[in-house]
Amino acid sequence: MRVHTAVIPAAGLGTRFLPATKAVPKELLPIIDVPALQLVIDEAVGAGIDHIVIVNSRSKPSIEAYFAESRPVIDKLISSGRGDMAERLQAIGRDVQISFAYQDDPRGLGHAVGCARETVGDEPFAVLLPDELMGTSELLSAMCDVCVSTGGSVVGLKRIPRDDVSAYGVITPAGEVDADGVVAIADLVEKPAVADAPSDLIVIGRYVLTPDVFEAIADLRPGAGGELQLTDALRVQAASRPFHGVLRDVRRFDTGNPVGWLAAVVEIGLEHPTYGPGIRAELERLLRRD
Ligand code: UTP
């Protein structure tokens, strides 16, 4: 058994980024010259995934347009001597199969994942939230290995200051974190008050799930915010099956809000081989003005 499919839920409204996201899905907002969605696909492919299921809304057709062939643009690039860029465009979606499932009413993350059920089939699969960037495939790759070896679902974990946990899903560990960063999980809670938080280990937007999660999703009732919460389906799994977390000190950007997106653009931009030096010079010039 190996994990070869990843679900990317991209049907949300992106309300924290309005009005920009009125016309441009937040999943396509650029991180320098590449859409955030592409970086998340690259992360999945780096972890051995060869089939991506994007859960989209029919009101966001530009997500599908990103994967469609753009022959006139490619021909123009080739005829004007920009074959390297033509090749980059042709490579989009070439190393991985891209499928679409639809969620036309954004009823929550649990519901969005449930919309991929038929396309995923009866096998373990990864879920990557496209508004969280990790910059490395190592975490997802380790999570896939733990799913295969334990036969149970796995979530990505990060340790953060206890005072900051109430914006996240937080786990109750069932034991110590081992030398590989793996920890058994007894339970999870969505956005607890700091005083009630069971630990300082938060669930970050990477999951590797066994397919029985679809049954728990089908039974979901509206939870926090009136939405069908993935965390509630994971609680059912954690109560009845092996359920683990993989803890890593990853650099994680939340590109779903303007400040997090800008932090990602600046930090990733500074490392960019072409644009990095120019971005650094601009930032230094701006900071000197103070
Ligand atoms: P978010 O809650 O961050 O996205 O969900 P959102 O709802 O679009 O954003 P805000 O809170 O209104 O600003 C994480 C990911 O899950 C998808 C989103 O598109 C996002 O990529 N999602 C969320 C769905 O596909 N369907 C949903 O019902 C909710």
Short mmCIF file of N, CA and C in Angstrom, two decimals, residues 29-131:
data_model
loop_
_atom_site.label_atom_id
_atom_site.label_comp_id
_atom_site.label_asym_id
_atom_site.label_seq_id
_atom_site.Cartn_x
_atom_site.Cartn_y
_atom_site.Cartn_z
N LEU A 29 -3.63 33.24 -5.81
CA LEU A 29 -2.85 34.46 -5.54
C LEU A 29 -1.37 34.14 -5.71
N PRO A 30 -0.61 35.04 -6.32
CA PRO A 30 0.78 34.69 -6.65
C PRO A 30 1.72 34.78 -5.44
N ILE A 31 2.60 33.80 -5.38
CA ILE A 31 3.74 33.87 -4.47
C ILE A 31 4.91 34.17 -5.41
N ILE A 32 5.23 35.45 -5.54
CA ILE A 32 6.08 35.97 -6.62
C ILE A 32 5.43 35.65 -7.96
N ASP A 33 5.91 34.66 -8.71
CA ASP A 33 5.36 34.44 -10.05
C ASP A 33 4.60 33.12 -10.18
N VAL A 34 4.32 32.46 -9.05
CA VAL A 34 3.67 31.15 -9.10
C VAL A 34 2.44 31.17 -8.20
N PRO A 35 1.29 30.61 -8.63
CA PRO A 35 0.14 30.56 -7.72
C PRO A 35 0.41 29.67 -6.50
N ALA A 36 -0.13 30.07 -5.36
CA ALA A 36 0.04 29.27 -4.13
C ALA A 36 -0.34 27.81 -4.39
N LEU A 37 -1.42 27.60 -5.15
CA LEU A 37 -1.89 26.24 -5.45
C LEU A 37 -0.78 25.39 -6.09
N GLN A 38 0.01 25.99 -6.98
CA GLN A 38 1.08 25.25 -7.65
C GLN A 38 2.15 24.80 -6.64
N LEU A 39 2.46 25.68 -5.67
CA LEU A 39 3.47 25.31 -4.67
C LEU A 39 3.00 24.11 -3.85
N VAL A 40 1.69 24.08 -3.55
CA VAL A 40 1.15 22.97 -2.76
C VAL A 40 1.14 21.68 -3.59
N ILE A 41 0.84 21.80 -4.89
CA ILE A 41 0.91 20.62 -5.76
C ILE A 41 2.35 20.11 -5.84
N ASP A 42 3.31 21.03 -5.95
CA ASP A 42 4.73 20.62 -6.00
C ASP A 42 5.11 19.87 -4.72
N GLU A 43 4.60 20.37 -3.59
CA GLU A 43 4.89 19.70 -2.30
C GLU A 43 4.35 18.26 -2.33
N ALA A 44 3.11 18.10 -2.83
CA ALA A 44 2.50 16.77 -2.87
C ALA A 44 3.28 15.84 -3.80
N VAL A 45 3.64 16.35 -4.98
CA VAL A 45 4.38 15.53 -5.94
C VAL A 45 5.73 15.10 -5.33
N GLY A 46 6.35 16.01 -4.59
CA GLY A 46 7.62 15.71 -3.92
C GLY A 46 7.49 14.60 -2.88
N ALA A 47 6.25 14.40 -2.40
CA ALA A 47 6.03 13.34 -1.40
C ALA A 47 5.54 12.05 -2.07
N GLY A 48 5.58 11.99 -3.40
CA GLY A 48 5.24 10.75 -4.10
C GLY A 48 3.80 10.69 -4.59
N ILE A 49 3.05 11.77 -4.43
CA ILE A 49 1.65 11.79 -4.90
C ILE A 49 1.64 11.89 -6.43
N ASP A 50 0.78 11.08 -7.10
CA ASP A 50 0.70 11.21 -8.56
C ASP A 50 -0.71 11.53 -9.05
N HIS A 51 -1.65 11.74 -8.13
CA HIS A 51 -3.02 12.10 -8.52
C HIS A 51 -3.54 13.17 -7.56
N ILE A 52 -3.89 14.33 -8.12
CA ILE A 52 -4.41 15.43 -7.30
C ILE A 52 -5.90 15.61 -7.60
N VAL A 53 -6.70 15.64 -6.56
CA VAL A 53 -8.14 15.93 -6.72
C VAL A 53 -8.39 17.31 -6.13
N ILE A 54 -8.71 18.26 -7.00
CA ILE A 54 -9.01 19.61 -6.53
C ILE A 54 -10.51 19.70 -6.32
N VAL A 55 -10.93 20.04 -5.10
CA VAL A 55 -12.35 20.25 -4.84
C VAL A 55 -12.62 21.72 -5.13
N ASN A 56 -13.36 21.96 -6.21
CA ASN A 56 -13.54 23.33 -6.68
C ASN A 56 -15.01 23.70 -6.64
N SER A 57 -15.26 24.98 -6.78
CA SER A 57 -16.63 25.46 -6.91
C SER A 57 -16.80 25.95 -8.34
N ARG A 58 -18.00 25.74 -8.92
CA ARG A 58 -18.19 26.19 -10.30
C ARG A 58 -18.13 27.71 -10.42
N SER A 59 -18.15 28.41 -9.27
CA SER A 59 -18.02 29.87 -9.33
C SER A 59 -16.55 30.30 -9.35
N LYS A 60 -15.62 29.33 -9.41
CA LYS A 60 -14.18 29.65 -9.47
C LYS A 60 -13.54 29.00 -10.70
N PRO A 61 -14.05 29.32 -11.92
CA PRO A 61 -13.55 28.63 -13.12
C PRO A 61 -12.08 28.89 -13.41
N SER A 62 -11.53 29.97 -12.87
CA SER A 62 -10.12 30.26 -13.20
C SER A 62 -9.17 29.21 -12.64
N ILE A 63 -9.62 28.45 -11.61
CA ILE A 63 -8.74 27.37 -11.11
C ILE A 63 -8.55 26.33 -12.22
N GLU A 64 -9.63 25.96 -12.91
CA GLU A 64 -9.49 25.00 -14.00
C GLU A 64 -8.74 25.62 -15.18
N ALA A 65 -8.97 26.92 -15.40
CA ALA A 65 -8.28 27.59 -16.51
C ALA A 65 -6.76 27.52 -16.33
N TYR A 66 -6.31 27.52 -15.08
CA TYR A 66 -4.86 27.46 -14.83
C TYR A 66 -4.24 26.17 -15.38
N PHE A 67 -5.06 25.08 -15.40
CA PHE A 67 -4.53 23.80 -15.87
C PHE A 67 -4.81 23.53 -17.35
N ALA A 68 -5.62 24.39 -17.97
CA ALA A 68 -5.95 24.18 -19.39
C ALA A 68 -4.78 24.59 -20.27
N GLU A 69 -4.67 23.94 -21.44
CA GLU A 69 -3.58 24.28 -22.36
C GLU A 69 -3.80 25.69 -22.92
N SER A 70 -2.72 26.46 -22.99
CA SER A 70 -2.86 27.83 -23.50
C SER A 70 -2.03 27.96 -24.77
N ARG A 71 -2.50 27.27 -25.84
CA ARG A 71 -1.74 27.16 -27.09
C ARG A 71 -1.31 28.51 -27.68
N PRO A 72 -2.23 29.50 -27.80
CA PRO A 72 -1.81 30.77 -28.40
C PRO A 72 -0.66 31.43 -27.63
N VAL A 73 -0.73 31.37 -26.31
CA VAL A 73 0.34 31.98 -25.51
C VAL A 73 1.65 31.22 -25.72
N ILE A 74 1.54 29.89 -25.73
CA ILE A 74 2.75 29.07 -25.90
C ILE A 74 3.38 29.34 -27.27
N ASP A 75 2.54 29.36 -28.32
CA ASP A 75 3.06 29.62 -29.67
C ASP A 75 3.75 30.99 -29.74
N LYS A 76 3.13 31.97 -29.10
CA LYS A 76 3.69 33.33 -29.11
C LYS A 76 5.03 33.34 -28.39
N LEU A 77 5.10 32.65 -27.26
CA LEU A 77 6.36 32.61 -26.49
C LEU A 77 7.46 31.96 -27.33
N ILE A 78 7.11 30.85 -28.01
CA ILE A 78 8.11 30.13 -28.81
C ILE A 78 8.59 31.02 -29.96
N SER A 79 7.62 31.68 -30.63
CA SER A 79 8.02 32.48 -31.80
C SER A 79 8.80 33.73 -31.39
N SER A 80 8.67 34.13 -30.12
CA SER A 80 9.44 35.31 -29.70
C SER A 80 10.70 34.91 -28.92
N GLY A 81 11.08 33.62 -29.06
CA GLY A 81 12.34 33.18 -28.48
C GLY A 81 12.29 32.92 -26.98
N ARG A 82 11.09 32.80 -26.42
CA ARG A 82 10.99 32.54 -24.97
C ARG A 82 10.55 31.09 -24.72
N GLY A 83 11.30 30.18 -25.34
CA GLY A 83 10.98 28.76 -25.22
C GLY A 83 11.02 28.25 -23.80
N ASP A 84 11.87 28.87 -22.96
CA ASP A 84 11.96 28.41 -21.56
C ASP A 84 10.63 28.64 -20.83
N MET A 85 10.03 29.80 -21.06
CA MET A 85 8.74 30.06 -20.41
C MET A 85 7.63 29.21 -21.03
N ALA A 86 7.70 28.98 -22.35
CA ALA A 86 6.73 28.09 -22.99
C ALA A 86 6.80 26.71 -22.35
N GLU A 87 8.01 26.24 -22.10
CA GLU A 87 8.19 24.92 -21.47
C GLU A 87 7.61 24.91 -20.06
N ARG A 88 7.80 26.00 -19.32
CA ARG A 88 7.22 26.07 -17.96
C ARG A 88 5.71 25.95 -18.01
N LEU A 89 5.09 26.64 -18.97
CA LEU A 89 3.62 26.57 -19.06
C LEU A 89 3.18 25.16 -19.46
N GLN A 90 3.92 24.56 -20.38
CA GLN A 90 3.52 23.21 -20.82
C GLN A 90 3.69 22.17 -19.72
N ALA A 91 4.56 22.47 -18.77
CA ALA A 91 4.83 21.51 -17.69
C ALA A 91 3.75 21.52 -16.61
N ILE A 92 2.86 22.54 -16.62
CA ILE A 92 1.84 22.63 -15.57
C ILE A 92 0.92 21.41 -15.65
N GLY A 93 0.89 20.65 -14.58
CA GLY A 93 0.01 19.48 -14.52
C GLY A 93 0.50 18.29 -15.31
N ARG A 94 1.74 18.33 -15.85
CA ARG A 94 2.22 17.24 -16.69
C ARG A 94 2.73 16.05 -15.87
N ASP A 95 3.33 16.34 -14.70
CA ASP A 95 3.92 15.26 -13.91
C ASP A 95 2.94 14.63 -12.93
N VAL A 96 1.65 14.99 -13.06
CA VAL A 96 0.67 14.50 -12.09
C VAL A 96 -0.71 14.54 -12.76
N GLN A 97 -1.55 13.57 -12.41
CA GLN A 97 -2.93 13.60 -12.94
C GLN A 97 -3.77 14.56 -12.08
N ILE A 98 -4.46 15.49 -12.73
CA ILE A 98 -5.30 16.45 -12.00
C ILE A 98 -6.77 16.11 -12.28
N SER A 99 -7.55 15.89 -11.22
CA SER A 99 -9.00 15.68 -11.36
C SER A 99 -9.73 16.76 -10.58
N PHE A 100 -10.99 16.97 -10.94
CA PHE A 100 -11.80 17.95 -10.22
C PHE A 100 -13.04 17.29 -9.62
N ALA A 101 -13.35 17.69 -8.39
CA ALA A 101 -14.63 17.34 -7.78
C ALA A 101 -15.26 18.69 -7.41
N TYR A 102 -16.56 18.69 -7.16
CA TYR A 102 -17.23 19.99 -6.97
C TYR A 102 -17.97 20.07 -5.65
N GLN A 103 -17.82 21.24 -5.03
CA GLN A 103 -18.60 21.57 -3.84
C GLN A 103 -19.20 22.94 -4.14
N ASP A 104 -20.46 22.97 -4.51
CA ASP A 104 -21.00 24.26 -4.94
C ASP A 104 -21.51 25.11 -3.80
N ASP A 105 -21.68 24.49 -2.63
CA ASP A 105 -22.07 25.28 -1.46
C ASP A 105 -20.99 25.05 -0.40
N PRO A 106 -20.23 26.09 -0.03
CA PRO A 106 -19.11 25.87 0.90
C PRO A 106 -19.60 25.61 2.33
N ARG A 107 -19.87 24.33 2.63
CA ARG A 107 -20.47 23.98 3.93
C ARG A 107 -19.43 23.57 4.96
N GLY A 108 -18.16 23.79 4.66
CA GLY A 108 -17.11 23.48 5.64
C GLY A 108 -16.11 22.50 5.06
N LEU A 109 -14.94 22.43 5.72
CA LEU A 109 -13.83 21.61 5.22
C LEU A 109 -14.19 20.12 5.20
N GLY A 110 -14.91 19.64 6.23
CA GLY A 110 -15.30 18.23 6.26
C GLY A 110 -16.15 17.91 5.04
N HIS A 111 -17.11 18.77 4.75
CA HIS A 111 -17.99 18.57 3.59
C HIS A 111 -17.18 18.60 2.29
N ALA A 112 -16.22 19.55 2.20
CA ALA A 112 -15.39 19.66 0.98
C ALA A 112 -14.63 18.36 0.73
N VAL A 113 -14.02 17.81 1.78
CA VAL A 113 -13.27 16.55 1.61
C VAL A 113 -14.23 15.43 1.20
N GLY A 114 -15.43 15.43 1.78
CA GLY A 114 -16.44 14.41 1.44
C GLY A 114 -16.82 14.46 -0.03
N CYS A 115 -16.76 15.64 -0.63
CA CYS A 115 -17.11 15.78 -2.05
C CYS A 115 -16.12 15.05 -2.96
N ALA A 116 -14.94 14.70 -2.44
CA ALA A 116 -13.92 14.00 -3.25
C ALA A 116 -14.05 12.48 -3.15
N ARG A 117 -15.03 12.00 -2.40
CA ARG A 117 -15.12 10.57 -2.08
C ARG A 117 -15.05 9.66 -3.31
N GLU A 118 -15.89 9.93 -4.29
CA GLU A 118 -15.93 9.03 -5.46
C GLU A 118 -14.63 9.05 -6.24
N THR A 119 -14.04 10.24 -6.33
CA THR A 119 -12.81 10.37 -7.13
C THR A 119 -11.63 9.70 -6.41
N VAL A 120 -11.62 9.75 -5.07
CA VAL A 120 -10.52 9.16 -4.31
C VAL A 120 -10.63 7.64 -4.30
N GLY A 121 -11.84 7.12 -4.10
CA GLY A 121 -12.01 5.66 -4.00
C GLY A 121 -11.67 5.16 -2.61
N ASP A 122 -11.43 3.83 -2.53
CA ASP A 122 -11.30 3.18 -1.23
C ASP A 122 -9.83 2.98 -0.86
N GLU A 123 -9.11 4.08 -0.73
CA GLU A 123 -7.69 3.96 -0.38
C GLU A 123 -7.28 5.18 0.44
N PRO A 124 -6.17 5.07 1.20
CA PRO A 124 -5.73 6.25 1.97
C PRO A 124 -5.35 7.40 1.04
N PHE A 125 -5.53 8.60 1.51
CA PHE A 125 -5.26 9.77 0.67
C PHE A 125 -4.79 10.92 1.54
N ALA A 126 -4.06 11.84 0.92
CA ALA A 126 -3.59 13.03 1.64
C ALA A 126 -4.59 14.17 1.43
N VAL A 127 -4.61 15.10 2.35
CA VAL A 127 -5.36 16.35 2.18
C VAL A 127 -4.38 17.49 2.45
N LEU A 128 -4.29 18.44 1.50
CA LEU A 128 -3.41 19.60 1.70
C LEU A 128 -4.26 20.86 1.58
N LEU A 129 -4.26 21.69 2.59
CA LEU A 129 -4.96 22.97 2.50
C LEU A 129 -4.08 23.94 1.72
N PRO A 130 -4.63 24.50 0.63
CA PRO A 130 -3.76 25.28 -0.26
C PRO A 130 -3.44 26.68 0.22
N ASP A 131 -4.04 27.07 1.35
CA ASP A 131 -3.66 28.38 1.90
C ASP A 131 -2.64 28.24 3.01
#
